[in-house]
Amino acid sequence: MMKFELGLDEPDPRRAVTSAATIGVSYIAGGLVPLGPYFFASALRTAFFASTAVTVAALLVFGCIKARFTGIPLWRGGFQTVSTGGLAATAAF
């Protein structure tokens, strides 16, 4: 079904470890963005606001990068990513 209906090839089982390592390292690197300020700030309130600012900035940058690859305006790509990330963070909180 994958081959004939969806045009997909069967995944190579030898790539499972590489894929898992890539996902794991990306998850850790992405998680350090919002957690980073907590390592350096002495007050919890300061760390929270710094974490929020750093996360919004990172989402904005990644949204603009996405926009360059997809051909949409930079402001739109940045806004979409920040709003989607903000909604996800609000739901998780």
PDB file of C-alpha atoms in Angstrom:
ATOM      1  CA  MET A   1       0.000   0.000   0.000  1.00  0.00           C
ATOM      2  CA  MET A   2       2.839   2.412   0.827  1.00  0.00           C
ATOM      3  CA  LYS A   3       4.467   1.822  -2.538  1.00  0.00           C
ATOM      4  CA  PHE A   4       1.486   1.768  -4.887  1.00  0.00           C
ATOM      5  CA  GLU A   5      -1.008   4.132  -3.263  1.00  0.00           C
ATOM      6  CA  LEU A   6       1.262   6.650  -1.562  1.00  0.00           C
ATOM      7  CA  GLY A   7       4.393   6.327  -3.672  1.00  0.00           C
ATOM      8  CA  LEU A   8       6.574   5.696  -0.604  1.00  0.00           C
ATOM      9  CA  ASP A   9       9.377   3.188  -0.294  1.00  0.00           C
ATOM     10  CA  GLU A  10       9.705   0.844   2.655  1.00  0.00           C
ATOM     11  CA  PRO A  11      11.907   2.385   5.380  1.00  0.00           C
ATOM     12  CA  ASP A  12      15.404   0.996   5.701  1.00  0.00           C
ATOM     13  CA  PRO A  13      15.644  -0.764   9.092  1.00  0.00           C
ATOM     14  CA  ARG A  14      19.368   0.034   9.309  1.00  0.00           C
ATOM     15  CA  ARG A  15      18.573   3.749   9.573  1.00  0.00           C
ATOM     16  CA  ALA A  16      16.480   3.335  12.730  1.00  0.00           C
ATOM     17  CA  VAL A  17      19.381   4.052  15.109  1.00  0.00           C
ATOM     18  CA  THR A  18      20.503   7.095  13.110  1.00  0.00           C
ATOM     19  CA  SER A  19      16.961   8.446  12.947  1.00  0.00           C
ATOM     20  CA  ALA A  20      16.435   7.894  16.667  1.00  0.00           C
ATOM     21  CA  ALA A  21      19.721   9.634  17.517  1.00  0.00           C
ATOM     22  CA  THR A  22      18.892  12.574  15.252  1.00  0.00           C
ATOM     23  CA  ILE A  23      15.464  12.992  16.834  1.00  0.00           C
ATOM     24  CA  GLY A  24      16.902  12.669  20.354  1.00  0.00           C
ATOM     25  CA  VAL A  25      19.660  15.240  19.804  1.00  0.00           C
ATOM     26  CA  SER A  26      17.192  17.634  18.162  1.00  0.00           C
ATOM     27  CA  TYR A  27      14.783  17.243  21.068  1.00  0.00           C
ATOM     28  CA  ILE A  28      17.525  18.018  23.594  1.00  0.00           C
ATOM     29  CA  ALA A  29      18.798  21.022  21.600  1.00  0.00           C
ATOM     30  CA  GLY A  30      15.281  22.367  21.155  1.00  0.00           C
ATOM     31  CA  GLY A  31      14.528  21.880  24.833  1.00  0.00           C
ATOM     32  CA  LEU A  32      17.603  23.834  25.882  1.00  0.00           C
ATOM     33  CA  VAL A  33      16.264  26.990  24.221  1.00  0.00           C
ATOM     34  CA  PRO A  34      13.470  27.619  26.751  1.00  0.00           C
ATOM     35  CA  LEU A  35      15.365  26.011  29.652  1.00  0.00           C
ATOM     36  CA  GLY A  36      18.618  27.917  29.134  1.00  0.00           C
ATOM     37  CA  PRO A  37      17.643  31.049  31.090  1.00  0.00           C
ATOM     38  CA  TYR A  38      16.815  28.930  34.143  1.00  0.00           C
ATOM     39  CA  PHE A  39      20.464  27.853  34.332  1.00  0.00           C
ATOM     40  CA  PHE A  40      21.733  31.430  34.495  1.00  0.00           C
ATOM     41  CA  ALA A  41      19.062  33.488  36.291  1.00  0.00           C
ATOM     42  CA  SER A  42      19.003  33.626  40.076  1.00  0.00           C
ATOM     43  CA  ALA A  43      15.309  34.520  40.423  1.00  0.00           C
ATOM     44  CA  LEU A  44      12.565  32.280  39.095  1.00  0.00           C
ATOM     45  CA  ARG A  45      10.474  35.197  37.834  1.00  0.00           C
ATOM     46  CA  THR A  46      13.425  36.636  35.906  1.00  0.00           C
ATOM     47  CA  ALA A  47      14.164  33.235  34.379  1.00  0.00           C
ATOM     48  CA  PHE A  48      10.528  32.818  33.318  1.00  0.00           C
ATOM     49  CA  PHE A  49      10.415  36.136  31.473  1.00  0.00           C
ATOM     50  CA  ALA A  50      13.842  35.552  29.930  1.00  0.00           C
ATOM     51  CA  SER A  51      12.762  32.069  28.842  1.00  0.00           C
ATOM     52  CA  THR A  52       9.621  33.498  27.272  1.00  0.00           C
ATOM     53  CA  ALA A  53      11.600  36.156  25.391  1.00  0.00           C
ATOM     54  CA  VAL A  54      14.256  33.701  24.175  1.00  0.00           C
ATOM     55  CA  THR A  55      11.612  31.217  23.054  1.00  0.00           C
ATOM     56  CA  VAL A  56       9.609  33.833  21.141  1.00  0.00           C
ATOM     57  CA  ALA A  57      12.809  35.069  19.485  1.00  0.00           C
ATOM     58  CA  ALA A  58      13.801  31.526  18.496  1.00  0.00           C
ATOM     59  CA  LEU A  59      10.327  30.815  17.109  1.00  0.00           C
ATOM     60  CA  LEU A  60      10.461  34.059  15.140  1.00  0.00           C
ATOM     61  CA  VAL A  61      13.861  33.189  13.656  1.00  0.00           C
ATOM     62  CA  PHE A  62      12.775  29.650  12.743  1.00  0.00           C
ATOM     63  CA  GLY A  63       9.553  31.004  11.256  1.00  0.00           C
ATOM     64  CA  CYS A  64      11.491  33.415   9.066  1.00  0.00           C
ATOM     65  CA  ILE A  65      13.810  30.611   7.954  1.00  0.00           C
ATOM     66  CA  LYS A  66      10.756  28.504   7.121  1.00  0.00           C
ATOM     67  CA  ALA A  67       9.329  31.419   5.159  1.00  0.00           C
ATOM     68  CA  ARG A  68      12.485  31.680   3.043  1.00  0.00           C
ATOM     69  CA  PHE A  69      12.154  28.025   2.036  1.00  0.00           C
ATOM     70  CA  THR A  70       8.405  28.118   1.410  1.00  0.00           C
ATOM     71  CA  GLY A  71       8.316  31.445  -0.427  1.00  0.00           C
ATOM     72  CA  ILE A  72       5.889  33.237   1.886  1.00  0.00           C
ATOM     73  CA  PRO A  73       6.642  36.705   3.312  1.00  0.00           C
ATOM     74  CA  LEU A  74       9.060  36.677   6.250  1.00  0.00           C
ATOM     75  CA  TRP A  75       6.657  38.460   8.600  1.00  0.00           C
ATOM     76  CA  ARG A  76       3.933  35.912   7.853  1.00  0.00           C
ATOM     77  CA  GLY A  77       6.184  32.905   8.426  1.00  0.00           C
ATOM     78  CA  GLY A  78       7.475  34.386  11.670  1.00  0.00           C
ATOM     79  CA  PHE A  79       3.985  35.251  12.884  1.00  0.00           C
ATOM     80  CA  GLN A  80       2.625  31.791  12.036  1.00  0.00           C
ATOM     81  CA  THR A  81       5.399  30.018  13.908  1.00  0.00           C
ATOM     82  CA  VAL A  82       5.247  32.306  16.951  1.00  0.00           C
ATOM     83  CA  SER A  83       1.462  32.013  17.160  1.00  0.00           C
ATOM     84  CA  THR A  84       1.500  28.232  16.723  1.00  0.00           C
ATOM     85  CA  GLY A  85       4.268  27.852  19.313  1.00  0.00           C
ATOM     86  CA  GLY A  86       2.461  30.226  21.670  1.00  0.00           C
ATOM     87  CA  LEU A  87      -0.776  28.274  21.392  1.00  0.00           C
ATOM     88  CA  ALA A  88       1.066  24.994  21.979  1.00  0.00           C
ATOM     89  CA  ALA A  89       2.863  26.422  25.026  1.00  0.00           C
ATOM     90  CA  THR A  90      -0.395  27.807  26.397  1.00  0.00           C
ATOM     91  CA  ALA A  91      -2.104  24.446  25.975  1.00  0.00           C
ATOM     92  CA  ALA A  92       0.811  22.628  27.618  1.00  0.00           C
ATOM     93  CA  PHE A  93       0.928  25.090  30.524  1.00  0.00           C
TER      94      PHE A  93
END
